Tab-separated table of C-alpha atoms in Angstrom:
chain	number	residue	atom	x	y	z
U	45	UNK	CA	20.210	-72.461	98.337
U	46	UNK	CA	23.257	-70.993	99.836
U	47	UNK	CA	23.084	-69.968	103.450
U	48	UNK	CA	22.276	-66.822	105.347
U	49	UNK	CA	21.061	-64.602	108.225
U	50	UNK	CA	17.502	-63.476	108.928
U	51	UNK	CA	16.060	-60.518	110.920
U	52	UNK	CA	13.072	-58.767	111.637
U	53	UNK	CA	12.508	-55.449	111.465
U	54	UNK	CA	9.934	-53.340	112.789
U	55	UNK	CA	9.544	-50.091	110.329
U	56	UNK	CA	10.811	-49.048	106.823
U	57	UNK	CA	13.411	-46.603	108.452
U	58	UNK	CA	14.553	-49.451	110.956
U	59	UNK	CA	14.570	-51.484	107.531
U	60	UNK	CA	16.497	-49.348	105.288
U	61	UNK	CA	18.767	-48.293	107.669
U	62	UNK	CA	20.023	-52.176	108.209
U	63	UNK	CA	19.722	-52.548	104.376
U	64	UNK	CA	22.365	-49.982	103.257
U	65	UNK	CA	25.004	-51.276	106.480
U	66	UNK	CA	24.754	-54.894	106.750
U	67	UNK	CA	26.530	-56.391	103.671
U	68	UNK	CA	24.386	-58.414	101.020
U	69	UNK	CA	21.171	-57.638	103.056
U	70	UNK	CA	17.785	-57.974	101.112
U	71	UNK	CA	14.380	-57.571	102.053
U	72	UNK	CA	11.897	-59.991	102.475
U	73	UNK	CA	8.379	-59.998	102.679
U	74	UNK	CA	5.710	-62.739	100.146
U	75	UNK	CA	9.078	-64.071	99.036
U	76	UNK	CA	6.833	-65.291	95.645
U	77	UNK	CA	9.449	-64.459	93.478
U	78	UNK	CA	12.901	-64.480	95.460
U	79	UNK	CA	12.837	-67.695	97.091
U	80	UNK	CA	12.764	-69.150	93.342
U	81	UNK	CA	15.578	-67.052	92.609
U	82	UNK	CA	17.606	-68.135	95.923
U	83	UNK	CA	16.679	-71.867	94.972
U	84	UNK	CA	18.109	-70.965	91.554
U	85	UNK	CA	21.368	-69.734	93.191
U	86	UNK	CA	20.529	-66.518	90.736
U	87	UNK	CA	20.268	-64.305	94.090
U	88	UNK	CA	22.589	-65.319	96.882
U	89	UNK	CA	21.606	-62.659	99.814
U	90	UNK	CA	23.898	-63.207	103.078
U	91	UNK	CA	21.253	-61.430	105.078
U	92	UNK	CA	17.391	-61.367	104.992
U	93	UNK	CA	15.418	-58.649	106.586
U	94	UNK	CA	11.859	-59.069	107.022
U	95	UNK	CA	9.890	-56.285	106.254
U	96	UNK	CA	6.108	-57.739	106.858
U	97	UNK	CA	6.062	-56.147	110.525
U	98	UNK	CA	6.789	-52.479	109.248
U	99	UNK	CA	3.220	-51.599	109.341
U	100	UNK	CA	2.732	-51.082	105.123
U	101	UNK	CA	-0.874	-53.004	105.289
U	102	UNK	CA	-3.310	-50.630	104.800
U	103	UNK	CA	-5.402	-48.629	101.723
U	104	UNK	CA	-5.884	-45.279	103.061
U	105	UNK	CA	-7.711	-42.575	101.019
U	106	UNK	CA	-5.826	-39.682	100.255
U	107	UNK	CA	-6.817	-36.359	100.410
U	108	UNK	CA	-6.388	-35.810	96.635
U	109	UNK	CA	-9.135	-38.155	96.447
U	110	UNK	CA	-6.856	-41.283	95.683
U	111	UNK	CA	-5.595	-43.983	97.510
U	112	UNK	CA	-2.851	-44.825	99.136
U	113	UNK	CA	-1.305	-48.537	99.110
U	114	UNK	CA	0.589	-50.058	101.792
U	115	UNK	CA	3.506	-52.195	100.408
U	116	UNK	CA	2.973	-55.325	102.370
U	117	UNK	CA	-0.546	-55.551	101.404
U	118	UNK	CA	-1.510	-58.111	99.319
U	119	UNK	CA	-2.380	-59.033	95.530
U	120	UNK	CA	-5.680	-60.348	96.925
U	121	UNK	CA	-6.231	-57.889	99.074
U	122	UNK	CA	-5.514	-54.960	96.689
U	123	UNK	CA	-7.939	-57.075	93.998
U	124	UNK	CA	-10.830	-57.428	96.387
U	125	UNK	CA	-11.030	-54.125	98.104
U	126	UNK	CA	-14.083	-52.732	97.525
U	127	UNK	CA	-13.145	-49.098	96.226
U	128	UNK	CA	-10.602	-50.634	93.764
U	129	UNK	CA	-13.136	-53.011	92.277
U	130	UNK	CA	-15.429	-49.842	91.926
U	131	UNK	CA	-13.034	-47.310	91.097
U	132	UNK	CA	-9.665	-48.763	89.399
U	133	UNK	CA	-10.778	-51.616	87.835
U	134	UNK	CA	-7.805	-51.813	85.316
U	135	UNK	CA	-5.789	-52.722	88.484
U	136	UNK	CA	-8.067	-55.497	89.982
U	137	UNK	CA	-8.906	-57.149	86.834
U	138	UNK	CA	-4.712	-57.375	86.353
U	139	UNK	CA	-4.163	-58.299	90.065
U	140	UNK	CA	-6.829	-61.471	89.209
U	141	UNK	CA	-5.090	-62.038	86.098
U	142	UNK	CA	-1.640	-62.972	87.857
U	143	UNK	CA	-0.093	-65.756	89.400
U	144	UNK	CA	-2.551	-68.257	91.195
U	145	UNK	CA	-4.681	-67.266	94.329
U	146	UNK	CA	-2.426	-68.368	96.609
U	147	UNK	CA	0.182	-67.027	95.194
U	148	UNK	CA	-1.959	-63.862	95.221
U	149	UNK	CA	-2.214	-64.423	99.037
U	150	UNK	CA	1.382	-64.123	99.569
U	151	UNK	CA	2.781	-62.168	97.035
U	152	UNK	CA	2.676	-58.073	98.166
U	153	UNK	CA	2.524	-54.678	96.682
U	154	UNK	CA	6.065	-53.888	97.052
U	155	UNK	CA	7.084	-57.642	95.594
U	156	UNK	CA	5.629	-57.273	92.590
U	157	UNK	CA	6.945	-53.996	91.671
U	158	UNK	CA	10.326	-55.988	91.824
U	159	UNK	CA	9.522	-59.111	90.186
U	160	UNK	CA	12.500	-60.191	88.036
U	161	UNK	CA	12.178	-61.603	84.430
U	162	UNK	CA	10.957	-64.827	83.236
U	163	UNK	CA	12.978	-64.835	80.286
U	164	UNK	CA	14.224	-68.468	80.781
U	165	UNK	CA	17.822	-67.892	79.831
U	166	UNK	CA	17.986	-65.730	82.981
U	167	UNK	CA	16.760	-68.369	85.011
U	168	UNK	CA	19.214	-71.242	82.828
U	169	UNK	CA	22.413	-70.511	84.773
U	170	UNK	CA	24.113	-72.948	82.414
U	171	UNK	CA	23.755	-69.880	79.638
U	172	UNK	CA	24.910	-66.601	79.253
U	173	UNK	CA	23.018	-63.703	80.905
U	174	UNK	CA	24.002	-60.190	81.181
U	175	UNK	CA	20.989	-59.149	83.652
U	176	UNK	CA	22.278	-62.304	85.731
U	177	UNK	CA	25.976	-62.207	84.989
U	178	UNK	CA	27.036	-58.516	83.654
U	179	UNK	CA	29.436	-58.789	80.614
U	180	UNK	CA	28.607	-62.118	80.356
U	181	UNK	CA	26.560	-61.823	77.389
U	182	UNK	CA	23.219	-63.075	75.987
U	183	UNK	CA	21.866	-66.022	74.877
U	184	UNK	CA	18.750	-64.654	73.922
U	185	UNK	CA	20.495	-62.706	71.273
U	186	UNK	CA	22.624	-65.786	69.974
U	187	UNK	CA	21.945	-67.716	67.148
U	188	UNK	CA	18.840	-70.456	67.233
U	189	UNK	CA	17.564	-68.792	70.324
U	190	UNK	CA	14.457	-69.171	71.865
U	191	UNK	CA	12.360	-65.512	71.509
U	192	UNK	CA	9.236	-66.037	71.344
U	193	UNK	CA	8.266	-64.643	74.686
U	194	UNK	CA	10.948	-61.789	74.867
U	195	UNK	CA	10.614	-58.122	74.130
U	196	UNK	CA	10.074	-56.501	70.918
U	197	UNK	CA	10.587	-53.031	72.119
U	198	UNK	CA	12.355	-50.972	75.254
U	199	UNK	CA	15.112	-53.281	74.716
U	200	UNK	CA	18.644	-53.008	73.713
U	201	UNK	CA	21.843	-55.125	71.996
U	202	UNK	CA	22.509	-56.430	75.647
U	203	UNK	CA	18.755	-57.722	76.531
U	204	UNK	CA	15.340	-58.313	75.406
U	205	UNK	CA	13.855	-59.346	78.485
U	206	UNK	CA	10.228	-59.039	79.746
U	207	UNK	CA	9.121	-57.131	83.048
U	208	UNK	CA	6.474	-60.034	83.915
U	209	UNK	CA	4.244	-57.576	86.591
U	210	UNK	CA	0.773	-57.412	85.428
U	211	UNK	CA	-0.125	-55.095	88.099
U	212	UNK	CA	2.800	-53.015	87.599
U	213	UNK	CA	1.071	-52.292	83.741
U	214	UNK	CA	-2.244	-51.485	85.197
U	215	UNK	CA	-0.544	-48.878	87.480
U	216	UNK	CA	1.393	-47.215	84.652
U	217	UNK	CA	-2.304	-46.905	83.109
U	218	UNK	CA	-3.572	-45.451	86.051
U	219	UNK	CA	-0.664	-42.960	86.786
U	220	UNK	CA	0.379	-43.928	89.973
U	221	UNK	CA	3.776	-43.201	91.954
U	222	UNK	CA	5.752	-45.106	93.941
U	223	UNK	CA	6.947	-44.180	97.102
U	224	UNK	CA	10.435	-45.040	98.886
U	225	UNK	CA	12.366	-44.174	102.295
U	226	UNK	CA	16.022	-44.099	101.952
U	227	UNK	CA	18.565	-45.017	104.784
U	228	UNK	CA	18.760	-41.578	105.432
U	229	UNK	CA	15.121	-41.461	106.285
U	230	UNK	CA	14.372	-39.247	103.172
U	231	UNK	CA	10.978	-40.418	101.224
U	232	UNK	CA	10.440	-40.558	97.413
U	233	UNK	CA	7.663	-40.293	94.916
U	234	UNK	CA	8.553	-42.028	91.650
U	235	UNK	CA	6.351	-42.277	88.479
U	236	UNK	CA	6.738	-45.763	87.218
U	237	UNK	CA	9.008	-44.304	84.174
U	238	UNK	CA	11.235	-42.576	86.570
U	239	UNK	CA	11.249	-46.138	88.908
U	240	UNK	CA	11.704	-48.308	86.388
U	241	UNK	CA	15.165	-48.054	84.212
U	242	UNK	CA	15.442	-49.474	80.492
U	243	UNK	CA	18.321	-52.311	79.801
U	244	UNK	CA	20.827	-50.098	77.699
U	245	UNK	CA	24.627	-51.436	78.648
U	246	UNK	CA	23.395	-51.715	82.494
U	247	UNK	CA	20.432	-54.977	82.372
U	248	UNK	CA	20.864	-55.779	85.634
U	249	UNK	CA	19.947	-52.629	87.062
U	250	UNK	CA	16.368	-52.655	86.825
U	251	UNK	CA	15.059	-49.998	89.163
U	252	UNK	CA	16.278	-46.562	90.191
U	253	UNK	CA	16.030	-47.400	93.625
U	254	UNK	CA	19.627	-46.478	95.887
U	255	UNK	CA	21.197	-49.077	98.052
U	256	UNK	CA	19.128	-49.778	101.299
U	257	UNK	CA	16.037	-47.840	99.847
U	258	UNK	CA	12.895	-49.758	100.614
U	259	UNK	CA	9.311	-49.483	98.496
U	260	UNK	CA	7.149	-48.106	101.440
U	261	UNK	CA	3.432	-47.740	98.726
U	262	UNK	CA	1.902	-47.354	95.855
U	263	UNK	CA	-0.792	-43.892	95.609
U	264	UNK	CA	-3.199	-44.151	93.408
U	265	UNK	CA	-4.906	-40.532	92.058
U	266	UNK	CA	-8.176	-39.557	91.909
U	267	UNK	CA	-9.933	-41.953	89.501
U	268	UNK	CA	-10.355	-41.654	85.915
U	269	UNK	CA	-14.102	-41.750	84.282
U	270	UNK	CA	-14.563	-44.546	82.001
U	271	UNK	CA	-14.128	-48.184	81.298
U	272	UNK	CA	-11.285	-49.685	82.632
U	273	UNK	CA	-10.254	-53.575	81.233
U	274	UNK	CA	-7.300	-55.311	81.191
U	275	UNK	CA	-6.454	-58.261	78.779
U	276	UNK	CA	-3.373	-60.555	79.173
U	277	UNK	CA	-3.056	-63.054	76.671
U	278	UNK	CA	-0.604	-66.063	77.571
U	279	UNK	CA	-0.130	-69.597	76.740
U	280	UNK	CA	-2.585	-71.431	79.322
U	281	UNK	CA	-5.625	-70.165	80.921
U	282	UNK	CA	-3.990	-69.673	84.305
U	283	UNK	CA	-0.980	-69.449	85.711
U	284	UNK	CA	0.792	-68.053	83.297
U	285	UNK	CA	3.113	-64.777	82.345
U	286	UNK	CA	1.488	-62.302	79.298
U	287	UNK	CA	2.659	-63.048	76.205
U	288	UNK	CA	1.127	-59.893	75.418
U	289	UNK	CA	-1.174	-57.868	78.059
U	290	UNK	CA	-2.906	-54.585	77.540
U	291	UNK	CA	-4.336	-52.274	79.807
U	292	UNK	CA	-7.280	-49.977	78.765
U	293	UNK	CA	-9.098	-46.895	80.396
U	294	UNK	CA	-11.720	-45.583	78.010
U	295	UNK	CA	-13.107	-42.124	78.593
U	296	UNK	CA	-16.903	-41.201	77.072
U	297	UNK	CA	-15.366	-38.934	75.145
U	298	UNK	CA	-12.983	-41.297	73.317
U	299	UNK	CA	-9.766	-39.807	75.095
U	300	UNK	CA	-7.853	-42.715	77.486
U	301	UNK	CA	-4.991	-44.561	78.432
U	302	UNK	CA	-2.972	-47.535	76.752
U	303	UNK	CA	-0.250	-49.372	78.288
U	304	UNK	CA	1.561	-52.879	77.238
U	305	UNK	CA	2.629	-55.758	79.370
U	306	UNK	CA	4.861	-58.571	78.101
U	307	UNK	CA	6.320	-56.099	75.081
U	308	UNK	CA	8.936	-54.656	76.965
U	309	UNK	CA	11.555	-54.452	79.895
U	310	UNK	CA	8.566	-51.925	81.753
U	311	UNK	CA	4.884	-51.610	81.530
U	312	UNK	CA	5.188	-49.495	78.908
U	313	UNK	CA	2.747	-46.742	77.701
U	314	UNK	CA	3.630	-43.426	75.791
U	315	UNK	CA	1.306	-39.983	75.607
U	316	UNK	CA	1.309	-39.858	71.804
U	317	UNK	CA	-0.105	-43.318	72.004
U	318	UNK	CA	-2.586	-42.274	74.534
U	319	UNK	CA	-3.201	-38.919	72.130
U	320	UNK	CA	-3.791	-41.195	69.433
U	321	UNK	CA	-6.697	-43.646	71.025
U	322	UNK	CA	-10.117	-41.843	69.527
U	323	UNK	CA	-8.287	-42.523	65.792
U	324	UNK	CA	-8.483	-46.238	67.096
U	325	UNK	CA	-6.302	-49.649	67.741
U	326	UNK	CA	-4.159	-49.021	64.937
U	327	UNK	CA	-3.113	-45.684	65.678
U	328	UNK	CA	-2.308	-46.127	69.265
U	329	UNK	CA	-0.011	-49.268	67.990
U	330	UNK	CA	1.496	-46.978	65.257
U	331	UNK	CA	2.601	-44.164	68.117
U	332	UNK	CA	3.197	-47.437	71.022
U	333	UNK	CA	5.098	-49.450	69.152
U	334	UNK	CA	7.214	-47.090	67.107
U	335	UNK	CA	11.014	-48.259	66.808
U	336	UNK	CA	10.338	-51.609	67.887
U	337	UNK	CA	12.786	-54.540	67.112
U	338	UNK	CA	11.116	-57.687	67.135
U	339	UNK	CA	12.345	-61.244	66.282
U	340	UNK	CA	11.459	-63.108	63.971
U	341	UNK	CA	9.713	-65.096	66.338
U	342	UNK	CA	7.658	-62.630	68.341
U	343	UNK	CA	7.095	-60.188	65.541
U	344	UNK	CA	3.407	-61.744	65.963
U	345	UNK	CA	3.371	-59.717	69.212
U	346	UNK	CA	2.637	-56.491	67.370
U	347	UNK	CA	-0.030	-57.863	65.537
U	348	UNK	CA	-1.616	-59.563	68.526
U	349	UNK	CA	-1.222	-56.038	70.570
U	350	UNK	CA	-3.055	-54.232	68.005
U	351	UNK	CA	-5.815	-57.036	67.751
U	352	UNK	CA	-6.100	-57.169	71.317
U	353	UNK	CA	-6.760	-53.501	72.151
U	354	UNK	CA	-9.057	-53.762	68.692
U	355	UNK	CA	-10.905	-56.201	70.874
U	356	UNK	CA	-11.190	-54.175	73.695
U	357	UNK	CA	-12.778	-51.017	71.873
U	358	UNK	CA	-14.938	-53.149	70.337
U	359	UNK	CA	-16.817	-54.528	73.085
U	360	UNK	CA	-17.931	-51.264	73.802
């Protein structure tokens, strides 16, 4: 790990402010995920700014009859409070699903949002990565590769990474925004399709967020009737990214929600999927998975999508 400065700061503008003018400045709150990636050499900030003090810990209610999710609070917080568990269920059943619990403990809102890849030439800094190194190529494309985890859709001749956020899929289910403050002081509600930017010719640019802009919550909308379940299938019990991961909210009337985890560089969910969902498992995969461009060694994630969500309606 290469060295570098540390700060505190005391509220998101204070935050983004020293973000966009102090040269390779990066916040810091769980540190789950970047610490690995400092250890890794794979991020090499000159300047941390810690952003647990900012005041981002609480679930408010809004007055849309939502809630409203701090950015510092917690995986296990967010799982256990009580009007999630009641209300989104989608989203605490994912939270539970991810990481370990103390993991869970540390790891915040915000921080998993911005989780980085698992594909494990990214983290290999012996191979070529263009997400990593930009131009550099990839190794995940190259001849004898290892695929079976990567993406079968959403991705492009420059990278088939994963996004490896389970609770980021549950919130694309659910509808939720995500809200920013610039340096400027200027706040932003994003939809997770207008946060989160497909690989194209650009990989490494993951997020739409500008320099120095800072996650600041998550709001939730009024809740959505029905069942909500989320299953992540992965290769052990715990502890382990979604080789496949689907999210599920199932209205009385048949109507719902369907969005993917471990398929693609985003949680990814489309409306003529969702449209699609009282014609059944096979339909929503028809309109989900449309132009997809698997491997030959994860084509048996579009099978094992379809079979999961078939699952899922059965149980019903």
């Amino acid at each position: 790990m290469r060295a570098f400065s540390y700060e505190r700061a005391a509220s998101p503008a204070e935050a983004a402010a020293r973000a966009a003018k102090v040269p390779g400045a990066k916040f810091i709150a769980g540190g789950t995920n970047l610490l690995d990636l400092m250890k890794h050499e794979i991020e090499t900030p000159l300047h941390l700014i810690d952003v647990r003090g900012t005041g981002l810990n609480a679930i408010t209610a809004t007055e849309e009859g939502g809630l409203r999710v701090g950015a510092m609070v917690s995986n296990s917080t967010l799982a256990a409070d009580p009007r999630v568990r009641e209300a989104y269920g989608v989203l605490s059943r994912a939270l539970v699903a991810g990481a370990s619990g103390q993991l869970r403990n540390k790891a915040t809102t915000g921080g998993n949002l911005l989780q980085r890849t698992r594909c494990p030439y990214f983290y290999d800094t012996a191979m070529p990565c263009n997400k990593r190194s930009p131009g550099a190529g990839c190794a995940a494309l190259g001849k004898g590769a290892t695929t079976r985890q990567l993406g079968v859709i959403g991705t492009s001749d420059a990278c088939i990474a994963t996004h490896p956020s389970d609770m980021a899929v549950a919130l694309q289910a659910l509808d939720a925004r995500v809200e920013t403050v610039t340096p400027e002081g200027e706040t932003r509600s994003l939809t997770l399709d207008a946060f989160y930017q497909l690989p194209g010719d650009t990989p490494e640019v993951e997020n739409t967020l500008t320099k120095g802009e800072m996650i600041t919550g998550v709001v939730l909308p009024a809740p959505m009737e029905g069942r909500h379940a989320y299953f992540k299938l992965r290769d052990r019990s715990s502890y382990a990214f979604a080789l496949v991961s689907v999210a599920l909210i199932h209205a009385p009337d048949g109507t719902g929600r369907v969005a993917l985890g471990g398929m693609a560089p985003r949680p990814w969910r489309r409306d003529a999927a969702d449209a699609a969902l009282p014609q059944g498992a096979a339909a929503v995969m028809a309109e989900l998975l449309d132009g997809a461009r698997p491997t030959e060694e994860n084509a048996y994630k579009l099978t094992l999508a379809e079979r999961t969500l078939a699952a899922l309606l059965a149980e019903e």
